[in-house]
Amino acid sequence: MFSYLLRRLLATIPVMLLVAVFVFMLLRLTPGDPAAIIAGDYANDAQIAEIRSKLGLDKPLPVQFMVWLGNMFQGDFGESFFYKKQVGELIAARLEPTLSLSLLTIILTVCIAVPLGTLAAYRQGSWLDRGIMGFSVLGFSLPVFVIGYILIYVFSIQLGWLPVQGYQRISDGVGGWLLRLILPSVALSVIFVAFIARMTRTSVLEVLGEDYIRTARAKGQTESKVLMHHAVRNAAVPIVTVIGLSFAILIGGVVVTESVFNLPGLGLLTVEAVLARDFPTIQAVILLFSFIYVLINLAIDVSYTLLDPRIRY
Amino acid sequence: MEKQNVLEVRNLTVSLPRNADRPNAVENISFTVAPGEIVCVVGESGSGKSVTASAVMGLLPSALNPSAGETLLQGEDTLKASPNRLRDLRGTRMAMIFQEPMTALNPVTRVGDQISEVLEIHTDLSASERRKRAIEIMESVHLPDPEKMVDSFPHQLSGGQRQRIMIAMALVLDPALLIADEPTTALDVTTQAQILKLIKEMQERRGTGVLFITHDFGVVAEIADRIVVMQNGRVVEYGDRDDVLRRPKQPYTQMLMASVPSMTPPDRVPRTGDKAIEVSNLNKIYGRTGWLSKDRIVHAASDVDLFVRKGETLGIVGESGSGKSTVARCIARLIDPTSGSISLHGTDIGTLPQSRLRPHRRKVQIVFQDPYRSLNPRRTIGQSLIEAPVNFGVPVEQARKTARDLMELVGLSGDALERYPHQFSGGQRQRICIARALAVEPEVLIADEAVSALDVSVQAQVLELLDDIRERYDLAMLFITHDLRVAAQICDRLIVMKKGVIVEQGPTKKVYSDPQHEYTRLLLDAAPGRDVTFGSDTAA
Amino acid sequence: MTTAAISPGSQTLRRMLANPSVIIGGLLVLAILLMGLLAPVLGTRDPADISPKDRNQPPGYETTVRDNSGAKVPVVYRLGSDTLGRDVYSRIVYGARISLVVGISVAAISIVIGMAIGVLAGYVRWLDGIIMRIMDGLMAIPAILLAIAVVSLFSAGLTSVIIAIVVPEVPRVVRLVRSIVLSIREEPYVEAAITAGTRTPVLLVRHILPNTIAPLIVQGTFIVASAIIVEAILSFLGIGIPPEIPTWGNIMAEGRAVFQLYPHNIFYPGLVLALTVLAVNMLGDGLRDTLDPRFAKRV
């Protein structure tokens, strides 16, 4: 088990390295002097020169890359020239809203999507199935910011049940924290529920066509137990895979949702950084998000060994 | 007074959906199964034999509806039983085993739990008692070390062991009726022999009535008490084993019996022509060991030597994993041999790079097992047939003319060139594939299980065609098969392979009558129904 | 069975035209295409026309403007006006052009690039490992972040937005094409063509690539849908198409600040955007079910 984990962890290194190379090249691919870009529009020549030497931009590219990577490993993500702060601090301050939103969304999604998908597969062809699938296509087509504004309009402006926008730290009271996160996480989860319900349905349907389902029926097993003990149990691996893959969409959705609901998280930070052309921050955020994504999928790969005895380490 | 029949099927009709090629999957069929009796339902694909079995169990797909008749399980009509009642009956009074032991067991559940699931559904036994019963029944189907195996997952067992688990699961509550749907078709011949023996033993010991579905007349001859012959959804003939097998009354049954290849090879004149192809020291190794990887090395073929003379058929027989197909694919250079030489008229094509290999490809052609995947579905038969000749410089018009002639040679109309593969049956497609192979006038024709996917009557025709063209074109034919009956009839010489190694070779007749290697003897002994000569008493 | 040659293609076409999703989705997509093409004659005005006195008016607002000759002509703001007094209806109608151009060109470009790379990966063994690692690397960056990163490189504009959306789509096409090539090259009919001496380029074009057409049409439709959404997101966030160009995302971005008072600036373009994406997705769903049942199972 340990050597398997080690091997899987080592296997993510090339991927992460490629991401790092890409993120690093980002700044070098821009037309113009990277130092001038980092310094921003109002910097003078002396400041630009200082940045150039500080970042080693006068050295050859591979050397710059190694220096940059080395700094990253030490937790030094550079300094934001827009906020005049260490990028590391900046990120730490913005972590809580993003984590809260993502976690709530995932919980909401899994609790709704997997049962819906299973139900649709079980009642394949019925009005229930068609309804769930119709909702799924619709959910897939409604952009998260449109849903967000509809929700705000109905529940906050018209009904006045929930706060319009903003965030409250969890340390200032769980109630207020949750109240402000309800709309964002519902808005964000719509597309996932659509996606995961559909994939769950496909996986369960596929399993229901397998020979061992017929075997279970030939034993005299009841339909509900055939579904729960045999079908869903076997569909678990593809379902979990899809949940893992959808984290990529989740991260994209976080950026938009935080903008709509004005949540001061990493997503909003990304947009602010892009608008300000604050490259150290953009690089750090992309690297961080990608790293989290790779780790999540690693964790999911490892979870296969628990879900399916055929996959061995 | 006779005991009550375990199963009585009376005038059963199951209708097909409206757009199917015939109105009913099975029509007006009747037969009985008595306690302690094995009744074989035999027929070619599409005869409706599996539908019959599923109808009794109440496991028909929703598109198929029983529209008339009854299926009486110990007097109780399962067609009219409520879903709840059916569930009660399944596992307790009727049980079923399936063709694919690889997929019929739930891959994520321990085999012991899958057996005890039956007990959990139908009895009040405690968990520990269920486990005890599971171990007992596993022991009685002769699984090694059941105390340990009860906690295994299906993928840890061999195909034969899994089928034993299926049988144990089916018999744990001593049902009156066991339905076996092609239970040995996916197994190797030696494993098949063991499973057949087990089914017979269990049935005798417990007095179970068995409804056994199969397409293999060898298997029928081995275990049947009585036989139901089906064709296109109807019962053609129904009677005692010896009557049906030796003295069939109906023309269809007679034709089937005449199509079953005999286990006795005919006399063949040894071929003395030049060697068309010679293979020496052929090796194929799969897999690599590397840093942090645990790939196993598989020696799929080790030091294989063989040659085929012009006008001669060399057979390679063996079970799955014997390396027989690997050898064929190496010779056709569809895979690259790890080492060794393949000599065509003194040119070694075994190690030629792809670019220089191309002119030689013409000389070796291959016919594959699956007729449904051997032709590009998007291209007409004509386009498929002229592809190779045109590649080798034949003008299109001339190639089309040759294609017409070849179609007629293989028994199809030349007009069929304009049609697409999906408009032909499996047997017809295999003929087209043979025509395609002949289009470039090859010297060596490889038939890789080329008749294995075909029904027995079609198989006989295609075998005859292959033998004809070998004679007519003085072809060297390499015939790969797992079927010892087919091999007996078509091969001049035979090579027996096991785990990548040639264990025995010689003239077919000699190998069958006087096998030298222990494994060859094992294979021959395992061939089902080897002592039965089908339709023997009708010829007179 | 008739004696006539029934090509597999004609059967698929017939199945396709009998599928309600294909018909409804297709007609809706056609309607939106026409809307974009015929924008000038659909009762629109110059979408960039600013009118400070008519800012933030509700749908149906009527007023008069002076035309070139100085005469007063009555005008109706069917869907209201934005914070600069521009006609939201005209901006939405013209906005269809950008969405469609982005959607279709992203799909076309990513399929062409993805197909070329996918075939290389599927057929040239030593390249496979390298290509797939690079694709894994690209796929490890969440699509919208990758797009944001790319737009941040270039100055805002249509081309940079298209490039930004193409980059994350390419690896997905590569994976699809590669997996089809890998599975089809094992088919006996391909092996038969190899023994028939067919050269590799011909083999690819004749026997292997036709199998990618159906899945790629389906995939292409879904790419159109997601590209339209991503473009709207980028514009909405203010990092996509420059704000003076009318796009659905830009109209919404414009309306954000005054949303609580004038929600129509967000709702109407949002509605049209959702309807467009829904239409494309329905078309894709229908095409998947009819063109490529195997793919339908996979996804």
Short mmCIF file of N, CA and C in Angstrom, two decimals, chain C residues 118-247:
data_model
loop_
_atom_site.label_atom_id
_atom_site.label_comp_id
_atom_site.label_asym_id
_atom_site.label_seq_id
_atom_site.Cartn_x
_atom_site.Cartn_y
_atom_site.Cartn_z
N GLY C 118 -4.26 14.06 -31.90
CA GLY C 118 -4.79 12.77 -31.46
C GLY C 118 -4.36 11.63 -32.36
N VAL C 119 -4.38 11.86 -33.68
CA VAL C 119 -3.96 10.81 -34.61
C VAL C 119 -2.48 10.50 -34.41
N LEU C 120 -1.68 11.56 -34.24
CA LEU C 120 -0.25 11.35 -33.99
C LEU C 120 -0.05 10.49 -32.75
N ALA C 121 -0.77 10.84 -31.67
CA ALA C 121 -0.60 10.11 -30.41
C ALA C 121 -1.06 8.67 -30.58
N GLY C 122 -2.15 8.48 -31.32
CA GLY C 122 -2.69 7.13 -31.45
C GLY C 122 -1.88 6.27 -32.39
N TYR C 123 -1.17 6.89 -33.32
CA TYR C 123 -0.50 6.05 -34.30
C TYR C 123 1.02 6.02 -34.21
N VAL C 124 1.60 7.06 -33.65
CA VAL C 124 3.06 7.05 -33.53
C VAL C 124 3.40 6.73 -32.08
N ARG C 125 3.86 5.49 -31.89
CA ARG C 125 3.94 4.99 -30.53
C ARG C 125 4.84 5.83 -29.63
N TRP C 126 6.01 6.22 -30.15
CA TRP C 126 6.96 6.91 -29.26
C TRP C 126 6.49 8.32 -28.91
N LEU C 127 5.62 8.89 -29.77
CA LEU C 127 5.10 10.23 -29.47
C LEU C 127 3.98 10.19 -28.44
N ASP C 128 3.32 9.03 -28.37
CA ASP C 128 2.12 8.91 -27.54
C ASP C 128 2.37 9.37 -26.10
N GLY C 129 3.41 8.80 -25.50
CA GLY C 129 3.71 9.12 -24.10
C GLY C 129 3.91 10.62 -23.89
N ILE C 130 4.73 11.21 -24.75
CA ILE C 130 5.05 12.64 -24.59
C ILE C 130 3.77 13.48 -24.75
N ILE C 131 3.05 13.22 -25.85
CA ILE C 131 1.85 14.02 -26.11
C ILE C 131 0.85 13.90 -24.96
N MET C 132 0.62 12.68 -24.52
CA MET C 132 -0.40 12.50 -23.49
C MET C 132 0.02 13.14 -22.17
N ARG C 133 1.32 13.14 -21.86
CA ARG C 133 1.74 13.80 -20.62
C ARG C 133 1.45 15.31 -20.72
N ILE C 134 1.76 15.88 -21.90
CA ILE C 134 1.50 17.31 -22.06
C ILE C 134 0.00 17.59 -21.92
N MET C 135 -0.81 16.71 -22.53
CA MET C 135 -2.26 16.90 -22.44
C MET C 135 -2.73 16.79 -20.99
N ASP C 136 -2.16 15.80 -20.26
CA ASP C 136 -2.50 15.66 -18.83
C ASP C 136 -2.18 16.95 -18.09
N GLY C 137 -1.02 17.52 -18.43
CA GLY C 137 -0.61 18.76 -17.78
C GLY C 137 -1.61 19.87 -18.05
N LEU C 138 -2.01 20.01 -19.32
CA LEU C 138 -2.97 21.06 -19.67
C LEU C 138 -4.31 20.81 -18.99
N MET C 139 -4.69 19.52 -18.92
CA MET C 139 -5.99 19.21 -18.34
C MET C 139 -5.99 19.38 -16.83
N ALA C 140 -4.79 19.42 -16.25
CA ALA C 140 -4.73 19.60 -14.79
C ALA C 140 -5.07 21.04 -14.41
N ILE C 141 -5.02 21.94 -15.38
CA ILE C 141 -5.41 23.32 -15.09
C ILE C 141 -6.88 23.48 -15.43
N PRO C 142 -7.72 23.81 -14.46
CA PRO C 142 -9.15 23.94 -14.73
C PRO C 142 -9.42 24.87 -15.90
N ALA C 143 -10.34 24.47 -16.79
CA ALA C 143 -10.52 25.12 -18.08
C ALA C 143 -10.67 26.64 -17.98
N ILE C 144 -11.54 27.10 -17.09
CA ILE C 144 -11.78 28.55 -17.05
C ILE C 144 -10.54 29.30 -16.58
N LEU C 145 -9.82 28.70 -15.63
CA LEU C 145 -8.58 29.33 -15.17
C LEU C 145 -7.57 29.42 -16.30
N LEU C 146 -7.49 28.33 -17.09
CA LEU C 146 -6.56 28.31 -18.20
C LEU C 146 -6.94 29.40 -19.19
N ALA C 147 -8.25 29.51 -19.47
CA ALA C 147 -8.70 30.54 -20.39
C ALA C 147 -8.39 31.93 -19.82
N ILE C 148 -8.63 32.10 -18.52
CA ILE C 148 -8.35 33.39 -17.90
C ILE C 148 -6.86 33.71 -18.02
N ALA C 149 -6.03 32.67 -17.79
CA ALA C 149 -4.60 32.87 -17.89
C ALA C 149 -4.22 33.32 -19.29
N VAL C 150 -4.81 32.66 -20.29
CA VAL C 150 -4.45 32.99 -21.67
C VAL C 150 -4.91 34.41 -22.04
N VAL C 151 -6.16 34.77 -21.66
CA VAL C 151 -6.59 36.14 -22.00
C VAL C 151 -5.75 37.17 -21.29
N SER C 152 -5.26 36.84 -20.11
CA SER C 152 -4.48 37.82 -19.38
C SER C 152 -3.16 38.12 -20.11
N LEU C 153 -2.75 37.18 -20.98
CA LEU C 153 -1.51 37.36 -21.73
C LEU C 153 -1.66 38.41 -22.80
N PHE C 154 -2.76 38.32 -23.55
CA PHE C 154 -2.91 39.18 -24.72
C PHE C 154 -3.84 40.33 -24.39
N SER C 155 -3.87 41.29 -25.27
CA SER C 155 -4.83 42.36 -25.08
C SER C 155 -6.21 41.79 -25.39
N ALA C 156 -7.22 42.33 -24.72
CA ALA C 156 -8.56 41.80 -24.87
C ALA C 156 -9.03 41.93 -26.33
N GLY C 157 -9.78 40.94 -26.79
CA GLY C 157 -10.27 40.97 -28.16
C GLY C 157 -10.81 39.63 -28.56
N LEU C 158 -11.45 39.60 -29.72
CA LEU C 158 -12.10 38.37 -30.18
C LEU C 158 -11.09 37.23 -30.34
N THR C 159 -9.95 37.53 -31.01
CA THR C 159 -8.97 36.49 -31.26
C THR C 159 -8.43 35.90 -29.96
N SER C 160 -8.10 36.77 -29.02
CA SER C 160 -7.52 36.24 -27.79
C SER C 160 -8.54 35.42 -27.02
N VAL C 161 -9.81 35.83 -27.07
CA VAL C 161 -10.83 35.03 -26.40
C VAL C 161 -10.95 33.66 -27.06
N ILE C 162 -10.93 33.64 -28.39
CA ILE C 162 -11.04 32.34 -29.08
C ILE C 162 -9.85 31.45 -28.72
N ILE C 163 -8.66 32.01 -28.78
CA ILE C 163 -7.47 31.21 -28.42
C ILE C 163 -7.61 30.71 -26.98
N ALA C 164 -8.04 31.61 -26.10
CA ALA C 164 -8.14 31.24 -24.69
C ALA C 164 -9.09 30.08 -24.48
N ILE C 165 -10.16 29.99 -25.27
CA ILE C 165 -11.11 28.89 -25.07
C ILE C 165 -10.64 27.64 -25.80
N VAL C 166 -9.93 27.83 -26.91
CA VAL C 166 -9.44 26.66 -27.67
C VAL C 166 -8.43 25.86 -26.83
N VAL C 167 -7.52 26.58 -26.17
CA VAL C 167 -6.43 25.87 -25.47
C VAL C 167 -6.94 24.79 -24.51
N PRO C 168 -7.89 25.07 -23.62
CA PRO C 168 -8.34 23.99 -22.75
C PRO C 168 -9.21 22.92 -23.44
N GLU C 169 -9.79 23.24 -24.61
CA GLU C 169 -10.63 22.24 -25.29
C GLU C 169 -9.78 21.19 -26.03
N VAL C 170 -8.63 21.62 -26.53
CA VAL C 170 -7.83 20.73 -27.35
C VAL C 170 -7.52 19.37 -26.68
N PRO C 171 -7.05 19.38 -25.42
CA PRO C 171 -6.72 18.08 -24.83
C PRO C 171 -7.89 17.10 -24.81
N ARG C 172 -9.11 17.63 -24.65
CA ARG C 172 -10.27 16.74 -24.62
C ARG C 172 -10.50 16.08 -25.98
N VAL C 173 -10.33 16.88 -27.05
CA VAL C 173 -10.47 16.31 -28.39
C VAL C 173 -9.36 15.29 -28.64
N VAL C 174 -8.14 15.64 -28.23
CA VAL C 174 -7.02 14.72 -28.42
C VAL C 174 -7.31 13.38 -27.77
N ARG C 175 -7.80 13.42 -26.54
CA ARG C 175 -8.09 12.17 -25.83
C ARG C 175 -9.12 11.33 -26.57
N LEU C 176 -10.18 11.99 -27.04
CA LEU C 176 -11.24 11.29 -27.74
C LEU C 176 -10.71 10.63 -29.01
N VAL C 177 -10.01 11.43 -29.84
CA VAL C 177 -9.50 10.91 -31.10
C VAL C 177 -8.52 9.77 -30.84
N ARG C 178 -7.63 9.98 -29.90
CA ARG C 178 -6.64 8.95 -29.61
C ARG C 178 -7.30 7.65 -29.18
N SER C 179 -8.30 7.75 -28.30
CA SER C 179 -8.92 6.50 -27.82
C SER C 179 -9.64 5.78 -28.96
N ILE C 180 -10.24 6.55 -29.88
CA ILE C 180 -10.89 5.89 -31.01
C ILE C 180 -9.85 5.23 -31.91
N VAL C 181 -8.78 5.98 -32.21
CA VAL C 181 -7.74 5.41 -33.08
C VAL C 181 -7.18 4.14 -32.46
N LEU C 182 -6.90 4.19 -31.15
CA LEU C 182 -6.32 3.01 -30.50
C LEU C 182 -7.26 1.81 -30.55
N SER C 183 -8.55 2.04 -30.37
CA SER C 183 -9.44 0.88 -30.36
C SER C 183 -9.73 0.40 -31.78
N ILE C 184 -9.84 1.32 -32.73
CA ILE C 184 -10.16 0.89 -34.09
C ILE C 184 -8.98 0.18 -34.75
N ARG C 185 -7.77 0.57 -34.40
CA ARG C 185 -6.64 -0.07 -35.07
C ARG C 185 -6.51 -1.55 -34.70
N GLU C 186 -7.21 -1.96 -33.66
CA GLU C 186 -7.22 -3.38 -33.29
C GLU C 186 -8.31 -4.15 -34.02
N GLU C 187 -9.20 -3.44 -34.70
CA GLU C 187 -10.31 -4.14 -35.37
C GLU C 187 -9.75 -5.03 -36.48
N PRO C 188 -10.35 -6.23 -36.63
CA PRO C 188 -9.88 -7.13 -37.68
C PRO C 188 -9.90 -6.49 -39.07
N TYR C 189 -10.87 -5.62 -39.36
CA TYR C 189 -10.87 -5.09 -40.73
C TYR C 189 -9.70 -4.16 -40.99
N VAL C 190 -9.20 -3.52 -39.91
CA VAL C 190 -8.01 -2.70 -40.08
C VAL C 190 -6.79 -3.61 -40.26
N GLU C 191 -6.75 -4.69 -39.50
CA GLU C 191 -5.64 -5.63 -39.66
C GLU C 191 -5.66 -6.25 -41.05
N ALA C 192 -6.87 -6.51 -41.56
CA ALA C 192 -6.97 -7.05 -42.91
C ALA C 192 -6.41 -6.05 -43.91
N ALA C 193 -6.69 -4.76 -43.69
CA ALA C 193 -6.17 -3.74 -44.60
C ALA C 193 -4.65 -3.66 -44.50
N ILE C 194 -4.10 -3.90 -43.29
CA ILE C 194 -2.65 -3.90 -43.15
C ILE C 194 -2.05 -5.04 -43.97
N THR C 195 -2.65 -6.23 -43.85
CA THR C 195 -2.11 -7.34 -44.63
C THR C 195 -2.38 -7.14 -46.11
N ALA C 196 -3.33 -6.27 -46.45
CA ALA C 196 -3.59 -5.97 -47.86
C ALA C 196 -2.57 -4.98 -48.39
N GLY C 197 -1.60 -4.57 -47.55
CA GLY C 197 -0.55 -3.69 -48.01
C GLY C 197 -0.98 -2.24 -48.12
N THR C 198 -2.04 -1.85 -47.45
CA THR C 198 -2.47 -0.45 -47.50
C THR C 198 -1.50 0.41 -46.70
N ARG C 199 -1.04 1.51 -47.34
CA ARG C 199 -0.08 2.39 -46.65
C ARG C 199 -0.75 3.13 -45.50
N THR C 200 0.07 3.47 -44.50
CA THR C 200 -0.49 4.04 -43.27
C THR C 200 -1.37 5.28 -43.49
N PRO C 201 -0.95 6.27 -44.30
CA PRO C 201 -1.84 7.44 -44.46
C PRO C 201 -3.19 7.05 -45.04
N VAL C 202 -3.17 6.15 -46.04
CA VAL C 202 -4.44 5.71 -46.63
C VAL C 202 -5.25 4.93 -45.60
N LEU C 203 -4.57 4.10 -44.85
CA LEU C 203 -5.23 3.31 -43.82
C LEU C 203 -5.97 4.22 -42.84
N LEU C 204 -5.28 5.30 -42.45
CA LEU C 204 -5.88 6.23 -41.50
C LEU C 204 -7.12 6.89 -42.11
N VAL C 205 -6.98 7.41 -43.31
CA VAL C 205 -8.06 8.16 -43.92
C VAL C 205 -9.23 7.25 -44.29
N ARG C 206 -8.90 6.05 -44.76
CA ARG C 206 -9.94 5.18 -45.28
C ARG C 206 -10.64 4.37 -44.18
N HIS C 207 -9.87 3.86 -43.25
CA HIS C 207 -10.46 2.90 -42.31
C HIS C 207 -10.60 3.43 -40.88
N ILE C 208 -9.70 4.33 -40.48
CA ILE C 208 -9.71 4.70 -39.06
C ILE C 208 -10.44 6.02 -38.82
N LEU C 209 -10.06 7.06 -39.57
CA LEU C 209 -10.63 8.38 -39.29
C LEU C 209 -12.15 8.48 -39.49
N PRO C 210 -12.73 7.76 -40.47
CA PRO C 210 -14.20 7.86 -40.57
C PRO C 210 -14.91 7.52 -39.27
N ASN C 211 -14.29 6.70 -38.44
CA ASN C 211 -14.90 6.36 -37.16
C ASN C 211 -14.90 7.52 -36.17
N THR C 212 -14.07 8.54 -36.45
CA THR C 212 -14.03 9.67 -35.51
C THR C 212 -15.06 10.73 -35.88
N ILE C 213 -15.62 10.64 -37.10
CA ILE C 213 -16.51 11.72 -37.55
C ILE C 213 -17.71 11.89 -36.62
N ALA C 214 -18.45 10.81 -36.41
CA ALA C 214 -19.65 10.93 -35.58
C ALA C 214 -19.33 11.44 -34.18
N PRO C 215 -18.38 10.81 -33.45
CA PRO C 215 -18.07 11.34 -32.12
C PRO C 215 -17.60 12.79 -32.15
N LEU C 216 -16.89 13.17 -33.20
CA LEU C 216 -16.38 14.55 -33.25
C LEU C 216 -17.50 15.55 -33.54
N ILE C 217 -18.48 15.15 -34.34
CA ILE C 217 -19.62 16.04 -34.57
C ILE C 217 -20.32 16.28 -33.23
N VAL C 218 -20.53 15.19 -32.50
CA VAL C 218 -21.18 15.29 -31.21
C VAL C 218 -20.36 16.14 -30.25
N GLN C 219 -19.07 15.80 -30.14
CA GLN C 219 -18.18 16.55 -29.26
C GLN C 219 -18.16 18.01 -29.68
N GLY C 220 -18.12 18.25 -31.00
CA GLY C 220 -18.07 19.61 -31.53
C GLY C 220 -19.27 20.42 -31.07
N THR C 221 -20.45 19.81 -31.09
CA THR C 221 -21.64 20.53 -30.64
C THR C 221 -21.49 20.94 -29.18
N PHE C 222 -21.00 20.02 -28.36
CA PHE C 222 -20.85 20.35 -26.94
C PHE C 222 -19.78 21.42 -26.74
N ILE C 223 -18.76 21.40 -27.61
CA ILE C 223 -17.73 22.45 -27.50
C ILE C 223 -18.35 23.81 -27.82
N VAL C 224 -19.22 23.85 -28.86
CA VAL C 224 -19.88 25.11 -29.20
C VAL C 224 -20.61 25.65 -27.96
N ALA C 225 -21.38 24.76 -27.30
CA ALA C 225 -22.15 25.19 -26.13
C ALA C 225 -21.22 25.72 -25.05
N SER C 226 -20.15 24.97 -24.75
CA SER C 226 -19.32 25.41 -23.63
C SER C 226 -18.53 26.65 -24.00
N ALA C 227 -18.15 26.79 -25.29
CA ALA C 227 -17.41 27.99 -25.69
C ALA C 227 -18.29 29.23 -25.55
N ILE C 228 -19.57 29.09 -25.90
CA ILE C 228 -20.48 30.24 -25.77
C ILE C 228 -20.58 30.66 -24.30
N ILE C 229 -20.68 29.66 -23.41
CA ILE C 229 -20.76 29.99 -21.98
C ILE C 229 -19.46 30.64 -21.50
N VAL C 230 -18.32 30.04 -21.88
CA VAL C 230 -17.04 30.57 -21.38
C VAL C 230 -16.83 32.00 -21.89
N GLU C 231 -17.19 32.25 -23.16
CA GLU C 231 -17.04 33.61 -23.69
C GLU C 231 -17.89 34.57 -22.84
N ALA C 232 -19.14 34.16 -22.56
CA ALA C 232 -20.02 35.02 -21.77
C ALA C 232 -19.43 35.26 -20.39
N ILE C 233 -18.85 34.19 -19.81
CA ILE C 233 -18.25 34.34 -18.48
C ILE C 233 -17.10 35.33 -18.51
N LEU C 234 -16.21 35.15 -19.50
CA LEU C 234 -15.05 36.05 -19.59
C LEU C 234 -15.50 37.50 -19.76
N SER C 235 -16.47 37.70 -20.67
CA SER C 235 -16.94 39.07 -20.89
C SER C 235 -17.61 39.62 -19.64
N PHE C 236 -18.39 38.75 -18.99
CA PHE C 236 -19.10 39.15 -17.78
C PHE C 236 -18.11 39.57 -16.70
N LEU C 237 -16.99 38.86 -16.61
CA LEU C 237 -15.99 39.20 -15.60
C LEU C 237 -15.18 40.42 -16.01
N GLY C 238 -15.40 40.87 -17.24
CA GLY C 238 -14.68 42.06 -17.69
C GLY C 238 -13.31 41.77 -18.25
N ILE C 239 -13.03 40.50 -18.56
CA ILE C 239 -11.71 40.17 -19.08
C ILE C 239 -11.80 39.52 -20.44
N GLY C 240 -12.94 39.68 -21.14
CA GLY C 240 -13.09 39.04 -22.44
C GLY C 240 -13.09 40.05 -23.56
N ILE C 241 -14.18 40.03 -24.31
CA ILE C 241 -14.35 40.97 -25.42
C ILE C 241 -14.47 42.39 -24.85
N PRO C 242 -13.82 43.38 -25.48
CA PRO C 242 -13.90 44.76 -24.97
C PRO C 242 -15.35 45.20 -24.80
N PRO C 243 -15.63 45.99 -23.74
CA PRO C 243 -17.01 46.27 -23.34
C PRO C 243 -17.82 47.04 -24.38
N GLU C 244 -17.15 47.77 -25.32
CA GLU C 244 -17.97 48.53 -26.28
C GLU C 244 -18.63 47.61 -27.31
N ILE C 245 -18.07 46.41 -27.51
CA ILE C 245 -18.67 45.47 -28.47
C ILE C 245 -19.86 44.78 -27.79
N PRO C 246 -21.03 44.74 -28.47
CA PRO C 246 -22.17 44.12 -27.81
C PRO C 246 -22.05 42.59 -27.78
N THR C 247 -21.88 42.02 -26.59
CA THR C 247 -21.98 40.56 -26.44
C THR C 247 -22.88 40.35 -25.23
#
